[in-house]
Coordinates of C-alpha atoms and ligand atoms in Angstrom, one line a residue:
M1 CA 7.0 -5.7 -16.9
S2 CA 8.4 -9.3 -16.5
K3 CA 8.1 -12.2 -18.9
K4 CA 9.4 -15.8 -18.9
I5 CA 12.3 -16.4 -21.3
N6 CA 13.1 -19.8 -22.7
K7 CA 16.3 -19.0 -24.4
I8 CA 18.6 -15.9 -23.9
S9 CA 20.3 -14.3 -26.7
L10 CA 24.0 -13.3 -26.5
D11 CA 22.7 -9.7 -26.9
D12 CA 20.7 -9.6 -23.6
N13 CA 21.8 -7.8 -20.5
L14 CA 21.9 -10.3 -17.7
I15 CA 21.5 -10.4 -13.9
L16 CA 22.9 -13.6 -12.5
L17 CA 21.3 -14.2 -9.1
T18 CA 23.1 -16.7 -7.0
S19 CA 24.0 -17.7 -3.5
D20 CA 27.4 -19.1 -4.7
V21 CA 29.3 -17.7 -7.7
K22 CA 30.7 -21.1 -8.4
N23 CA 27.3 -22.3 -9.5
I24 CA 27.3 -20.0 -12.5
D25 CA 27.2 -21.8 -15.8
L26 CA 30.2 -21.3 -18.0
K27 CA 28.0 -20.2 -20.8
Y28 CA 27.4 -17.0 -18.9
L29 CA 30.9 -16.3 -17.4
S30 CA 34.3 -17.7 -18.1
K31 CA 36.3 -19.5 -15.4
E32 CA 38.5 -16.4 -14.9
E33 CA 35.5 -14.1 -14.6
I34 CA 33.9 -16.4 -12.0
A35 CA 37.2 -16.4 -10.0
Y36 CA 37.4 -12.7 -10.2
A37 CA 33.7 -12.3 -9.1
S38 CA 34.2 -14.6 -6.2
Q39 CA 37.3 -12.7 -5.1
V40 CA 35.6 -9.3 -5.4
L41 CA 32.5 -10.5 -3.6
S42 CA 34.3 -12.1 -0.7
E43 CA 37.3 -9.8 -0.2
H44 CA 35.5 -6.5 -0.7
K45 CA 32.3 -7.6 1.0
K46 CA 30.4 -6.5 -2.1
E47 CA 27.1 -8.1 -3.3
T48 CA 27.3 -7.0 -7.0
V49 CA 29.9 -7.4 -9.7
V50 CA 29.4 -5.8 -13.1
F51 CA 31.0 -7.1 -16.3
D52 CA 31.1 -5.0 -19.5
R53 CA 30.6 -7.0 -22.7
L54 CA 31.1 -4.2 -25.2
G55 CA 28.0 -2.3 -24.2
K56 CA 26.1 -5.3 -23.0
W57 CA 26.2 -5.9 -19.3
V58 CA 26.4 -8.9 -17.0
L59 CA 25.6 -8.2 -13.4
V60 CA 26.3 -10.8 -10.8
Q61 CA 24.2 -10.5 -7.7
L62 CA 25.0 -12.4 -4.6
I63 CA 22.1 -13.5 -2.2
K64 CA 23.1 -12.7 1.3
E65 CA 22.3 -15.5 3.8
E66 CA 19.9 -14.5 6.6
K67 CA 18.5 -16.6 9.5
E68 CA 15.0 -15.3 8.8
G69 CA 13.9 -16.1 5.3
Y70 CA 11.7 -13.0 5.0
K71 CA 14.7 -10.7 5.5
R72 CA 16.5 -12.5 2.6
L73 CA 13.5 -11.7 0.4
E74 CA 13.6 -8.1 1.4
N75 CA 17.3 -7.9 0.6
C76 CA 16.5 -9.3 -2.9
R77 CA 13.8 -6.6 -3.4
K78 CA 16.4 -3.9 -2.4
A79 CA 19.0 -5.5 -4.7
G80 CA 16.5 -5.4 -7.5
D81 CA 16.1 -1.7 -7.0
S82 CA 19.8 -0.9 -7.0
L83 CA 20.4 -3.1 -10.0
A84 CA 17.6 -1.3 -11.9
A85 CA 19.3 2.0 -11.0
R86 CA 22.6 0.7 -12.3
L87 CA 21.0 -0.5 -15.5
N88 CA 19.3 2.9 -16.0
E89 CA 22.6 4.6 -15.6
L90 CA 24.0 2.3 -18.2
K91 CA 20.9 3.2 -20.4
A92 CA 20.0 -0.5 -20.7
K93 CA 16.5 -1.1 -22.2
S94 CA 16.0 -4.7 -21.1
V95 CA 17.5 -7.3 -18.8
V96 CA 17.1 -11.0 -18.2
V97 CA 17.3 -12.3 -14.6
V98 CA 18.8 -15.7 -14.4
D99 CA 17.9 -17.8 -11.4
V100 CA 21.3 -19.6 -11.2
D101 CA 20.7 -22.0 -8.4
G102 CA 16.9 -22.5 -8.3
K103 CA 15.8 -19.8 -5.9
G104 CA 12.3 -19.0 -7.2
P105 CA 11.0 -16.8 -4.4
E106 CA 14.2 -14.8 -4.2
T107 CA 14.2 -14.3 -8.0
L108 CA 10.6 -13.1 -7.9
A109 CA 11.4 -10.7 -5.1
L110 CA 14.3 -9.3 -7.1
V111 CA 12.1 -8.7 -10.0
E112 CA 9.5 -7.1 -7.7
G113 CA 12.2 -4.7 -6.5
I114 CA 13.1 -3.8 -10.0
A115 CA 9.4 -3.1 -11.0
L116 CA 8.6 -1.1 -7.9
G117 CA 11.9 0.7 -7.7
S118 CA 11.5 1.8 -11.4
Y119 CA 8.3 3.7 -10.7
Q120 CA 8.3 7.3 -11.7
F121 CA 5.6 10.0 -11.5
L122 CA 6.5 12.3 -14.4
K123 CA 3.0 13.4 -15.5
Y124 CA 3.6 17.0 -14.8
K125 CA 7.2 17.2 -16.1
S126 CA 7.7 18.9 -19.4
D127 CA 10.8 16.9 -20.1
K128 CA 9.4 13.6 -19.2
K129 CA 10.9 11.9 -22.3
E130 CA 14.5 12.7 -21.1
K131 CA 13.7 11.8 -17.5
E132 CA 12.1 8.5 -18.2
N133 CA 14.0 5.3 -17.1
S134 CA 15.5 3.4 -20.0
L135 CA 14.8 0.0 -18.5
S136 CA 11.4 -1.1 -19.7
S137 CA 11.4 -4.9 -19.9
V138 CA 12.5 -7.7 -17.6
G139 CA 12.7 -11.3 -18.5
I140 CA 13.1 -14.3 -16.1
L141 CA 15.0 -17.5 -16.8
S142 CA 14.2 -20.0 -14.1
K143 CA 13.4 -23.7 -13.9
L144 CA 11.2 -23.2 -10.9
I145 CA 9.1 -20.1 -11.6
K146 CA 5.8 -20.7 -13.5
D147 CA 4.3 -18.3 -16.0
A148 CA 1.3 -17.9 -13.7
E149 CA 3.5 -16.7 -10.9
I150 CA 5.0 -14.0 -13.2
D151 CA 1.5 -12.9 -14.2
R152 CA 0.5 -12.6 -10.5
M153 CA 3.7 -10.6 -9.8
N154 CA 2.8 -8.3 -12.6
I155 CA -0.7 -7.8 -11.3
L156 CA 0.7 -7.0 -7.8
T157 CA 3.3 -4.5 -8.9
D158 CA 0.9 -2.9 -11.3
S159 CA -1.6 -2.5 -8.5
V160 CA 1.0 -0.9 -6.1
I161 CA 2.0 1.5 -8.8
R162 CA -1.7 2.5 -9.4
C163 CA -2.1 3.2 -5.8
R164 CA 1.1 5.4 -5.8
T165 CA -0.1 7.4 -8.7
L166 CA -3.5 8.1 -7.1
V167 CA -1.7 9.3 -3.9
N168 CA 0.7 11.4 -6.0
E169 CA -2.1 13.2 -7.8
P170 CA -2.7 16.7 -6.3
V171 CA -6.1 17.8 -5.2
S172 CA -6.3 20.2 -8.1
H173 CA -6.6 17.1 -10.3
L174 CA -8.2 14.7 -7.8
S175 CA -11.3 15.9 -6.1
A176 CA -13.6 13.4 -4.3
Q177 CA -15.6 13.0 -7.5
V178 CA -12.5 12.4 -9.7
L179 CA -11.3 9.9 -7.2
A180 CA -14.6 8.1 -7.3
K181 CA -14.4 8.1 -11.2
E182 CA -10.9 6.5 -10.9
F183 CA -12.4 3.8 -8.7
Q184 CA -15.1 3.2 -11.3
K185 CA -12.5 2.8 -14.0
M186 CA -10.6 0.3 -12.0
G187 CA -13.9 -1.6 -11.4
E188 CA -14.7 -1.7 -15.1
E189 CA -11.2 -3.0 -15.9
A190 CA -11.2 -5.7 -13.3
G191 CA -14.9 -6.7 -13.3
I192 CA -15.8 -5.2 -9.9
K193 CA -19.2 -3.8 -9.2
V194 CA -18.9 -0.2 -8.3
E195 CA -21.5 2.2 -6.9
V196 CA -20.8 5.8 -6.2
L197 CA -23.2 7.6 -3.7
N198 CA -23.5 11.3 -4.6
K199 CA -24.1 14.2 -2.2
N200 CA -27.9 13.8 -2.5
K201 CA -27.8 10.2 -1.5
I202 CA -25.2 10.9 1.3
E203 CA -27.7 13.5 2.6
A204 CA -30.6 11.2 2.3
L205 CA -28.7 8.5 4.3
K206 CA -27.8 11.2 6.9
M207 CA -24.1 10.5 6.9
G208 CA -23.4 13.3 9.3
G209 CA -19.7 12.8 9.7
L210 CA -18.9 12.9 6.0
L211 CA -21.2 15.8 5.5
A212 CA -19.7 17.8 8.4
V213 CA -16.2 17.5 7.0
N214 CA -17.5 18.4 3.6
K215 CA -19.2 21.6 4.8
G216 CA -16.1 23.8 4.1
S217 CA -15.7 22.5 0.6
T218 CA -16.9 23.7 -2.8
D219 CA -16.7 20.1 -4.1
P220 CA -19.3 17.5 -3.2
P221 CA -18.4 14.4 -1.2
T222 CA -18.6 10.9 -2.6
F223 CA -19.0 7.5 -1.0
T224 CA -17.8 4.6 -3.2
I225 CA -18.9 1.0 -2.7
M226 CA -16.8 -1.6 -4.6
E227 CA -17.9 -5.2 -4.5
W228 CA -15.9 -8.3 -5.6
N229 CA -18.3 -11.2 -5.3
P230 CA -17.0 -14.2 -7.3
P231 CA -19.2 -17.3 -8.1
K232 CA -18.0 -19.6 -5.3
P233 CA -16.4 -17.5 -2.5
V234 CA -14.8 -19.4 0.4
N235 CA -16.4 -16.9 2.9
K236 CA -20.1 -16.8 3.6
K237 CA -20.0 -13.3 5.1
P238 CA -18.0 -10.6 3.3
I239 CA -14.7 -9.1 4.4
I240 CA -15.0 -5.3 4.3
L241 CA -12.2 -2.9 3.6
V242 CA -12.7 0.7 4.6
G243 CA -10.4 3.5 3.4
K244 CA -10.0 7.2 4.4
G245 CA -10.5 9.3 1.3
V246 CA -9.6 12.9 2.4
V247 CA -8.3 14.2 -0.9
F248 CA -6.8 17.2 0.8
D249 CA -6.5 17.9 4.5
S250 CA -6.0 21.6 5.4
G251 CA -7.1 20.9 8.9
G252 CA -10.3 23.0 8.4
L253 CA -10.7 25.9 10.9
N254 CA -8.1 24.2 13.0
L255 CA -5.8 25.0 10.1
K256 CA -2.5 23.1 9.9
T257 CA 0.5 25.3 10.5
A258 CA 4.0 25.6 9.0
N259 CA 4.8 22.7 6.6
F260 CA 2.3 20.3 8.2
M261 CA 0.0 20.8 5.2
D262 CA 2.7 20.1 2.5
N263 CA 1.9 16.5 1.9
M264 CA -1.8 16.4 2.7
K265 CA -2.8 15.4 -0.8
D266 CA -1.8 12.0 0.6
D267 CA -4.7 11.9 3.0
M268 CA -6.7 9.6 0.7
A269 CA -4.0 6.9 0.7
G270 CA -6.2 4.6 2.8
A271 CA -9.0 4.8 0.2
A272 CA -6.5 4.3 -2.7
T273 CA -5.0 1.4 -0.8
M274 CA -8.3 -0.4 -0.3
A275 CA -9.6 0.2 -3.8
T276 CA -6.3 -1.0 -5.2
V277 CA -6.4 -4.1 -3.1
I278 CA -9.9 -5.0 -4.4
Y279 CA -8.7 -4.3 -7.9
A280 CA -5.7 -6.7 -7.4
I281 CA -7.7 -9.5 -5.9
A282 CA -10.3 -9.3 -8.7
R283 CA -7.6 -9.5 -11.3
L284 CA -6.0 -12.4 -9.4
N285 CA -9.5 -13.9 -9.4
L286 CA -9.4 -14.8 -5.6
P287 CA -12.5 -16.7 -4.5
L288 CA -13.3 -14.3 -1.7
H289 CA -16.3 -12.0 -1.2
V290 CA -14.8 -8.5 -0.5
I291 CA -16.5 -5.1 -0.2
G292 CA -14.7 -1.8 -0.2
L293 CA -16.2 1.4 1.3
M294 CA -14.4 4.6 0.5
P295 CA -15.9 7.9 1.9
A296 CA -14.2 10.9 0.2
T297 CA -14.1 14.7 0.6
D298 CA -11.5 17.4 1.1
N299 CA -11.2 19.1 4.5
R300 CA -11.2 22.9 3.9
M301 CA -11.5 26.2 5.6
D302 CA -14.5 28.3 4.6
A303 CA -17.2 30.5 6.2
N304 CA -19.4 27.4 6.4
S305 CA -16.8 25.0 7.8
I306 CA -17.6 23.0 10.9
A307 CA -16.3 24.8 13.9
P308 CA -14.7 23.6 17.1
G309 CA -17.5 22.9 19.6
D310 CA -20.0 22.0 17.0
V311 CA -22.1 18.9 17.6
I312 CA -22.9 16.6 14.7
K313 CA -25.0 13.5 14.4
M314 CA -23.4 10.6 12.7
Y315 CA -25.0 8.0 10.3
D316 CA -25.7 5.6 13.2
G317 CA -27.2 8.4 15.4
T318 CA -24.2 8.9 17.7
T319 CA -23.7 12.6 18.5
V320 CA -20.1 13.9 18.3
E321 CA -18.7 17.0 19.8
V322 CA -16.1 18.2 17.2
L323 CA -13.4 19.8 19.3
N324 CA -10.8 19.7 16.5
T325 CA -11.7 20.0 12.8
D326 CA -8.3 18.5 11.9
A327 CA -9.4 15.2 13.4
E328 CA -11.7 14.7 10.4
G329 CA -10.7 11.2 9.2
R330 CA -12.5 9.6 12.1
L331 CA -15.7 11.5 11.3
I332 CA -15.9 10.2 7.7
L333 CA -14.7 6.7 8.7
G334 CA -17.2 6.5 11.6
D335 CA -20.0 6.7 9.0
A336 CA -18.5 4.1 6.7
L337 CA -17.9 1.7 9.7
S338 CA -21.5 1.9 10.8
Y339 CA -22.6 1.5 7.2
A340 CA -20.5 -1.7 7.1
K341 CA -22.8 -3.3 9.7
K342 CA -25.6 -3.9 7.2
F343 CA -23.4 -6.4 5.4
K344 CA -23.0 -8.5 8.5
P345 CA -19.2 -8.8 7.8
E346 CA -16.9 -11.6 9.1
L347 CA -14.1 -9.0 9.4
V348 CA -13.7 -5.3 8.7
I349 CA -10.3 -3.7 8.2
D350 CA -9.8 0.1 7.8
A351 CA -6.7 1.8 6.4
A352 CA -6.2 5.5 7.1
T353 CA -3.5 8.2 7.3
L354 CA -5.2 8.9 10.6
T355 CA -2.8 10.4 13.1
G356 CA 0.5 12.2 13.3
A357 CA 0.9 10.3 16.6
A358 CA 1.2 7.0 14.7
S359 CA 3.8 8.4 12.4
R360 CA 5.8 9.9 15.4
A361 CA 5.6 6.6 17.3
I362 CA 7.2 4.3 14.7
G363 CA 8.1 6.5 11.7
R364 CA 7.8 5.4 8.1
Y365 CA 8.9 1.8 8.9
G366 CA 5.5 0.2 9.5
I367 CA 1.8 0.3 10.2
V368 CA 0.3 1.1 13.6
A369 CA -2.5 -1.4 14.2
M370 CA -5.2 -2.2 16.7
E371 CA -7.7 -4.9 16.9
N372 CA -11.1 -5.7 18.5
R373 CA -12.5 -9.3 18.4
A374 CA -9.9 -10.2 15.7
E375 CA -6.9 -11.6 17.5
K376 CA -6.4 -14.6 15.1
E377 CA -6.8 -12.4 12.0
M378 CA -4.2 -9.9 13.5
E379 CA -1.7 -12.8 13.9
L380 CA -2.1 -13.7 10.3
L381 CA -1.7 -10.1 9.3
I382 CA 1.5 -9.8 11.3
E383 CA 2.9 -12.9 9.5
C384 CA 2.0 -11.4 6.1
G385 CA 3.5 -8.1 7.1
K386 CA 6.9 -9.9 7.5
M387 CA 6.6 -11.8 4.2
V388 CA 6.0 -8.6 2.2
Y389 CA 8.0 -6.4 4.6
E390 CA 5.1 -4.1 5.3
R391 CA 5.3 -4.7 9.0
I392 CA 2.8 -4.2 11.7
A393 CA 3.2 -2.8 15.2
V394 CA 0.2 -3.7 17.4
F395 CA -0.8 -1.1 19.9
P396 CA -3.0 -1.7 23.0
F397 CA -6.7 -1.2 22.7
W398 CA -7.6 -1.2 26.4
E399 CA -11.0 0.0 27.3
E400 CA -9.6 2.8 29.5
Y401 CA -8.6 4.6 26.3
G402 CA -12.3 4.8 25.5
E403 CA -12.9 6.9 28.5
L404 CA -10.7 9.6 27.0
I405 CA -13.2 10.4 24.2
K406 CA -16.3 10.7 26.4
S407 CA -17.9 14.2 25.9
D408 CA -19.6 16.4 28.4
V409 CA -22.1 17.7 25.8
A410 CA -22.5 14.9 23.3
D411 CA -22.0 11.1 23.3
I412 CA -18.3 11.2 22.3
K413 CA -15.8 13.9 21.2
N414 CA -13.4 13.6 18.3
I415 CA -10.2 14.1 20.2
G416 CA -8.7 12.4 23.3
G417 CA -6.0 14.1 25.4
T418 CA -2.4 14.6 24.5
D419 CA -1.4 11.0 25.1
A420 CA -1.8 8.0 22.9
G421 CA -3.4 9.9 20.0
M422 CA -3.3 7.0 17.6
I423 CA -5.2 4.8 20.1
T424 CA -7.9 7.3 21.0
A425 CA -8.4 7.8 17.3
G426 CA -8.8 4.0 17.0
K427 CA -11.2 3.9 19.9
F428 CA -13.3 6.6 18.2
L429 CA -13.6 4.3 15.1
A430 CA -14.3 1.2 17.3
H431 CA -17.3 3.0 18.7
F432 CA -19.0 2.4 15.3
T433 CA -18.2 -1.3 15.1
D434 CA -19.9 -4.4 16.4
Y435 CA -17.9 -7.0 14.4
P436 CA -14.3 -8.3 14.3
F437 CA -12.3 -5.1 13.5
I438 CA -8.7 -4.2 12.6
H439 CA -7.6 -0.6 12.3
L440 CA -4.5 0.2 10.3
D441 CA -3.0 3.7 10.8
I442 CA -0.7 4.2 7.8
A443 CA 0.2 7.8 8.5
G444 CA 3.9 6.9 8.8
P445 CA 4.6 4.9 5.7
A446 CA 2.0 6.0 3.1
F447 CA 4.0 8.9 1.8
I448 CA 7.8 9.5 2.0
E449 CA 9.7 12.6 0.9
K450 CA 12.9 10.7 -0.1
K451 CA 13.2 7.4 -2.0
D452 CA 13.9 4.5 0.3
S453 CA 15.1 1.7 -2.0
Y454 CA 12.2 0.3 -4.0
R455 CA 9.8 2.5 -2.1
T456 CA 9.9 5.6 -4.3
A457 CA 9.5 9.1 -3.1
G458 CA 5.8 10.3 -2.7
G459 CA 3.0 7.8 -2.3
T460 CA 4.4 4.3 -1.5
G461 CA 1.4 2.1 -1.8
F462 CA 2.4 0.7 1.6
G463 CA -0.4 -1.7 2.7
V464 CA -1.4 -3.0 -0.7
R465 CA 1.0 -5.9 -0.8
L466 CA 0.2 -6.6 2.9
L467 CA -3.5 -6.9 2.3
V468 CA -3.3 -8.8 -1.0
E469 CA -1.1 -11.3 0.8
F470 CA -3.5 -11.5 3.7
L471 CA -6.5 -12.0 1.4
K472 CA -4.6 -14.6 -0.6
Q473 CA -4.0 -16.6 2.6
R474 CA -7.7 -16.3 3.6
A475 CA -8.8 -17.5 0.2
N476 CA -6.5 -20.6 0.6
R477 CA -7.7 -21.6 4.0
Ligands
BES501 N1 -4.3 13.5 8.1 C1 -4.0 13.8 9.4 C2 -2.9 12.8 10.0 C3 -1.6 12.8 9.4 C4 -0.5 13.5 9.9 C5 -1.4 12.0 8.3 C6 0.7 13.4 9.3 C7 -0.1 11.9 7.7 C8 0.9 12.6 8.2 C9 -5.2 13.8 10.4 O1 -6.4 14.1 9.8 C10 -4.9 14.8 11.5 O2 -4.7 15.9 11.2 N2 -4.8 14.3 12.7 C11 -4.5 15.1 13.8 C12 -5.4 14.7 14.9 C13 -5.4 15.6 16.1 C14 -6.0 16.9 15.8 C15 -6.2 14.9 17.2 C16 -3.1 14.9 14.2 O3 -2.6 13.7 14.2 O4 -2.4 15.9 14.5
ZN502 ZN1 -6.7 16.2 9.8
ZN503 ZN1 -6.5 13.8 7.7

């Protein structure tokens, strides 16, 4: 969406981004206009002033000072979103963002906010032409920002948008098989090796968790393996990303009630996130060996569905007493996490819309995370979370919580008690790991019903920018 501009024409719509209006060049605004802008901004505590130039627009955007730099960047993303909304109201087709006083990161953040905030999911609207945003091109005029940085920003925002669209697709158009095909297409586009295990192969491998959840479905399950292995990776052992791919979660025989089922097409957001992250790092050409594992199925009610009390045998041989068929994510992820062992990974991270408990604990504002043997990696992830404003709340992972999933009839059961549901779910996953492990429960932020600035309504792609930033930092170590 963005491109570097060398010269602006008098015809362009402009956003002048500045921390001090007095720094604005007189070729953009007259002295009187600068005086007016500075008065409006200071007296009315506003951050934006709009000038009408006979149908062309000049928007002055003030950067608010913040003690912590990362908050300033987030303010710039949000400003980008509201400026985009303004320009769409004004039916503007293009705009050039002028970095008035050499603030590269802030300017990029503003453009990021414009790109992400402009996302629309109109596929199923008959009048999509009328509904489409007018703004379709953004230029950048900055001494500091290099072309390569703009290319990287385009890859990043494009990736987030892909993730959102996957999450927004309803199950009628996105079965496990269609999801796997989408992953294959992304692989072809970005040069990633993709293998999709079909139901026969999944049966031959005895992935009992994935097969159990799939029992109530008329559609077969899939297990997608994506591998980005560049010529000279900085890591000897791969980093593995595991994503929950429940394309629709009805709850199964423990059927979800009332409106708890409404948004359950989003239950594959973890898989979409991890696939998109690998897509992004491949297009960014990061020198890092990364493997993605995406088990996928829907969770339905049928005569043949798994029933509460059933005992199943997982891929690694663990027996599980299924006491609630709605706790299905951990069953398909358990298989993927034990499958990950064969790669002898240096780190495994999973992302999953795993528990309502995580969402209730911190809402849509962040990710609930837990860690085993990966304290340092978690520290880096927390830092990255601030930078991209996809923040992380670390929850305890004490061994006592593990006691809560012991079963009387099998090795473990798939639910704990009423307390700490996000942690007992994490403990269930950790049972299948013997490597440094980070669990990300994205149930809160993955899908929102109302637009929240540049996080548009529906799938948000929350976690994509976080993990791309994390992997960038690992690649640069
Ligand atoms: N997919 C849900 C979790 C979820 C809830 C995601 C709300 C997004 C928003 C998951 O499979 C589930 O149903 N979890 C149960 C677990 C319980 C039965 C132990 C839950 O959280 O209620
Ligand atoms: Zn469920
Ligand atoms: Zn689920």
